mmCIF file of C-alpha atoms in Angstrom:
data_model
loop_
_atom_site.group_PDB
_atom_site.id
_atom_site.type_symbol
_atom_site.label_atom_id
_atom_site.label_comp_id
_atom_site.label_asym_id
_atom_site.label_seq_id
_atom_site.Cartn_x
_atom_site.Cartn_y
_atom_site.Cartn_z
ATOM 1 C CA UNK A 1 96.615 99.226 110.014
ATOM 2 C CA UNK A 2 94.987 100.290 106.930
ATOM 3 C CA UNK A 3 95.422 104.234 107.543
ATOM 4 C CA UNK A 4 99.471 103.214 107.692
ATOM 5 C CA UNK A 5 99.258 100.908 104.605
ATOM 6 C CA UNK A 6 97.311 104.360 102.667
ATOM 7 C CA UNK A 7 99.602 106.775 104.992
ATOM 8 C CA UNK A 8 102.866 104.756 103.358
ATOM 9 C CA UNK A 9 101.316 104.000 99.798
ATOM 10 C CA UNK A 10 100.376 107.557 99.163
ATOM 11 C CA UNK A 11 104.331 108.725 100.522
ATOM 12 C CA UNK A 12 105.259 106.133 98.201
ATOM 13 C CA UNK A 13 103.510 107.116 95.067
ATOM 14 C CA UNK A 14 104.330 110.911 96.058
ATOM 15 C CA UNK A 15 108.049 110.000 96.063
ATOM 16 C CA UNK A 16 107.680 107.946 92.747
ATOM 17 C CA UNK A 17 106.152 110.736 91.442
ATOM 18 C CA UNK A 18 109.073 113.812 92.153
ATOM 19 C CA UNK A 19 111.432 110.968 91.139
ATOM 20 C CA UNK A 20 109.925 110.638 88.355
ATOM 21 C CA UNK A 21 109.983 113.973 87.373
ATOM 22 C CA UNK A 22 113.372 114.761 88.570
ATOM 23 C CA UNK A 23 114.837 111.975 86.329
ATOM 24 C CA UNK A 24 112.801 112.920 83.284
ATOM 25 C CA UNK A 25 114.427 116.629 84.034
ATOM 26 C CA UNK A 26 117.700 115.491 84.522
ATOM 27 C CA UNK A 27 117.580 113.459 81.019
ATOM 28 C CA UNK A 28 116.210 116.452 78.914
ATOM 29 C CA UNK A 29 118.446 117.882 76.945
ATOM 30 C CA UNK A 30 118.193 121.758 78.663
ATOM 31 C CA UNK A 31 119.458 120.458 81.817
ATOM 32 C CA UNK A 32 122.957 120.394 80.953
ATOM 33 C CA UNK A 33 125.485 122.236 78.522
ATOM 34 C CA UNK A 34 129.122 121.757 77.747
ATOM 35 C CA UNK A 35 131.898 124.404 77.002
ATOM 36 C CA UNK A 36 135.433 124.161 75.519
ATOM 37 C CA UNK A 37 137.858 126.834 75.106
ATOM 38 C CA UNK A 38 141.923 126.253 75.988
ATOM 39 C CA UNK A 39 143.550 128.475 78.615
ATOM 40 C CA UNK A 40 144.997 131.798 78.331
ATOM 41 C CA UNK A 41 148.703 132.603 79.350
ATOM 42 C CA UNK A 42 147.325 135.344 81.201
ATOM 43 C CA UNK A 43 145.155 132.953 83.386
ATOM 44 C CA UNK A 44 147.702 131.333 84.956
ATOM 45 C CA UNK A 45 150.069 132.271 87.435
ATOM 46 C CA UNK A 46 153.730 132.473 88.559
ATOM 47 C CA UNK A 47 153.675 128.659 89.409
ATOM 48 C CA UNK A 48 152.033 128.119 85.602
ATOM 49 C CA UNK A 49 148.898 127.266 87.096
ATOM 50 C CA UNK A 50 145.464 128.403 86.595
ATOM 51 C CA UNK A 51 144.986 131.030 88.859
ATOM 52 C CA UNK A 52 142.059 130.066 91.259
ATOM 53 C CA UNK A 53 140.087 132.907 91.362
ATOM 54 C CA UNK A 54 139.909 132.620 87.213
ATOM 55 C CA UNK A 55 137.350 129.550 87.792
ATOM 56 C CA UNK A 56 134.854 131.669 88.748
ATOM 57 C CA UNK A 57 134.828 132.641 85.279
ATOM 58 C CA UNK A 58 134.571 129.734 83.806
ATOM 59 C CA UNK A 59 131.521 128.912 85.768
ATOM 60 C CA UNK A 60 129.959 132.289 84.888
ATOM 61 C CA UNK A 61 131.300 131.359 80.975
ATOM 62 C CA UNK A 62 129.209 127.631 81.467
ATOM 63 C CA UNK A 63 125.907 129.654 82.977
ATOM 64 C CA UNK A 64 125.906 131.714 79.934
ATOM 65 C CA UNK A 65 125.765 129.828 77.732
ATOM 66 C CA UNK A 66 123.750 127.588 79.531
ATOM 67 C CA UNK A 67 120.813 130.212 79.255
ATOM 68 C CA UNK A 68 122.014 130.887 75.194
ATOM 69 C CA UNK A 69 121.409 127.363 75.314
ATOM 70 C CA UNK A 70 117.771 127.471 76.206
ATOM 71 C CA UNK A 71 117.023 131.353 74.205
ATOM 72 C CA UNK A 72 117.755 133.524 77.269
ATOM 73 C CA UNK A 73 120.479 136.036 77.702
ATOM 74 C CA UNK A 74 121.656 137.831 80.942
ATOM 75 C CA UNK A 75 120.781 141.023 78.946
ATOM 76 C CA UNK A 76 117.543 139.801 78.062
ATOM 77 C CA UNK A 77 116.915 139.576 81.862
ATOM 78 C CA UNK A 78 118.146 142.678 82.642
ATOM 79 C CA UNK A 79 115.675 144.442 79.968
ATOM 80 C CA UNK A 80 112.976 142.788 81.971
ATOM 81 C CA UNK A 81 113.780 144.053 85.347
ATOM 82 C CA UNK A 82 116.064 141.088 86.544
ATOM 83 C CA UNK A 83 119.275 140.518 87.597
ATOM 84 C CA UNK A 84 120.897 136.896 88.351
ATOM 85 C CA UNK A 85 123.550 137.704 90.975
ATOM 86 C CA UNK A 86 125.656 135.138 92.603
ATOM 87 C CA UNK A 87 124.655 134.221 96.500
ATOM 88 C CA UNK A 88 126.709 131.170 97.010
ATOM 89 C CA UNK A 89 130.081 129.311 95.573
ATOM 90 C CA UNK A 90 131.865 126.350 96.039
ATOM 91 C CA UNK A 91 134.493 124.981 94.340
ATOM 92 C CA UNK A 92 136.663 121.634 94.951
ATOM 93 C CA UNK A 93 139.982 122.030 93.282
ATOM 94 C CA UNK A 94 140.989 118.171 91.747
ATOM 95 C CA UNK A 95 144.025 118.425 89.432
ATOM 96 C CA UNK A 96 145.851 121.670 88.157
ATOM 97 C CA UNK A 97 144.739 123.229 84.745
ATOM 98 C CA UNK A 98 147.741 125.041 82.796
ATOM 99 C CA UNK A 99 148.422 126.711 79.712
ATOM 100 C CA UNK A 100 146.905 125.740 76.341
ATOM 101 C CA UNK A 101 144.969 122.971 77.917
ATOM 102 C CA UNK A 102 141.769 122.275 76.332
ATOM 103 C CA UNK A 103 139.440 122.765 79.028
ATOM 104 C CA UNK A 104 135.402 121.754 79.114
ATOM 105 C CA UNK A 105 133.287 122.785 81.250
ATOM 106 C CA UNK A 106 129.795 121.043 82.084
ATOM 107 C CA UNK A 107 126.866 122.886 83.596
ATOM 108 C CA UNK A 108 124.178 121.015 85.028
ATOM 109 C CA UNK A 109 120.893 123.015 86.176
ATOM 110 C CA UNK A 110 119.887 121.337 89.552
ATOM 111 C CA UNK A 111 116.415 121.277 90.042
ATOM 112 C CA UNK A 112 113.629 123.648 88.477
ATOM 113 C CA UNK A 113 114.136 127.092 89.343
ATOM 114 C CA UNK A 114 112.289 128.909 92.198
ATOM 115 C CA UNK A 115 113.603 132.392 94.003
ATOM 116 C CA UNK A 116 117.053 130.498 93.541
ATOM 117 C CA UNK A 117 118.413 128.837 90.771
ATOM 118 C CA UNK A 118 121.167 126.304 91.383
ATOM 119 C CA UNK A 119 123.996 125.002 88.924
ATOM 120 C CA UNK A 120 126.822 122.290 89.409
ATOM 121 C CA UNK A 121 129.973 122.320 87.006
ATOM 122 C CA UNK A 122 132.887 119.535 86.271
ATOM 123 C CA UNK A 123 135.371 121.102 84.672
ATOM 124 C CA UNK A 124 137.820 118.408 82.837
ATOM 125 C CA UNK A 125 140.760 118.226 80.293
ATOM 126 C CA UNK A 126 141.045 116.855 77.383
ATOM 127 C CA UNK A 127 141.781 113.867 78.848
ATOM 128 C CA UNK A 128 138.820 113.754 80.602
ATOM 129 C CA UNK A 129 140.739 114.088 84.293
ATOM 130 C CA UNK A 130 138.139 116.218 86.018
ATOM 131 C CA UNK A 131 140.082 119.127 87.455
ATOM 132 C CA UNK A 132 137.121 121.006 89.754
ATOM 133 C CA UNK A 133 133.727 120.480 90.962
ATOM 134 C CA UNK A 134 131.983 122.955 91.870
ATOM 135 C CA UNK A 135 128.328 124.207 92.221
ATOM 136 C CA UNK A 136 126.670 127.813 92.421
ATOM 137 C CA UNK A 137 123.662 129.529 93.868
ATOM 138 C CA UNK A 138 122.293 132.327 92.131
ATOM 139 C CA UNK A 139 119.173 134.620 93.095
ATOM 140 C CA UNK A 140 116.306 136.228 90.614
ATOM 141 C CA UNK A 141 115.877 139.521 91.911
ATOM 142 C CA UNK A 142 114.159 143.144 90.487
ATOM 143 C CA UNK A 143 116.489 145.391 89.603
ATOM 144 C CA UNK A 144 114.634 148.413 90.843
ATOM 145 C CA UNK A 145 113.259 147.366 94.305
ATOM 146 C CA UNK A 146 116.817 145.208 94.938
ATOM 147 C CA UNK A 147 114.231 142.679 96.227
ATOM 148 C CA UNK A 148 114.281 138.668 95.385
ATOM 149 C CA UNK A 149 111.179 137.665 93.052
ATOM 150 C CA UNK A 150 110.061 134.496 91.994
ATOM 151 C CA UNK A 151 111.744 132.966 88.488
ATOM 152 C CA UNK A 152 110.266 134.305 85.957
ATOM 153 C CA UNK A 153 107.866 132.257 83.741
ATOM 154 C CA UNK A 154 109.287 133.036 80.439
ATOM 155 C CA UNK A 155 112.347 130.987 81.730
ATOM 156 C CA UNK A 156 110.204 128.245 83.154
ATOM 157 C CA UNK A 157 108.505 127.960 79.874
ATOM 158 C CA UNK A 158 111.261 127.385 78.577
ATOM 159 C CA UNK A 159 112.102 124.287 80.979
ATOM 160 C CA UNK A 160 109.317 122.178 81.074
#
């Protein structure tokens, strides 16, 4: 009886504990960044639409400046032997986006970065209708041996 009472205290205060952490993350200000910018005519398409596959974009546009956010750039990566390619994307179409519509979109970073770093986006109007969730997966990798490293610590400094 008193190994499961320990047994279920310690999972307790272990769970408290990555809460804990994972709230205190969630509430700093590096966790998330927001982007406006209105839509180009050339974005959309016959049906005066935002094209679909132009969203990918836009989540590339919120990761950048994400990392400009925090002091890193993709070509400061790249001059230290990493690329950040894209492994996985999902996105959940809500409402239609369309010309000259003001257009925000939110980047949130996950969790703290391992191998994989992981982002989810809302992009909304101006009238705060969200118009797409979506999340990415991307993968820290050395750009000579193609291989998948670990993230590296100069961005992890600048996280915690």
């Amino acid at each position: 009886m008193l190994l499961n009472f320990i047994f279920f205290f310690r999972m307790f205060t272990d769970c408290f504990s990555a809460l804990f952490k994972y709230i205190v993350f969630y509430l700093s200000n590096m966790s998330f960044n927001k982007i406006s910018f209105r839509v180009r005519y050339g974005e959309t398409d016959q049906m005066g639409i935002v094209y679909h596959g132009n969203y990918a974009q836009y989540l590339e546009m919120g990761r950048i400046a994400w990392l400009r956010q925090i002091g890193i750039s993709y070509k400061d990566m790249e001059e230290n032997g990493i690329m950040l390619p894209v492994i996985s994307l999902s996105i959940n179409f809500k409402k239609p986006a369309v010309y000259d519509d003001l257009i925000t979109v939110r980047t949130v970073l996950k969790k703290i970065p391992s191998v994989r770093i992981e982002f989810d986006f809302e992009i909304f109007n101006e009238s705060g209708d969200i118009l797409a969730e979506a999340s990415t997966v991307l993968v820290f990798m050395n750009m000579k041996r193609k291989r998948p490293v670990k993230c590296p610590d100069y961005i992890l400094e600048k996280l915690t």
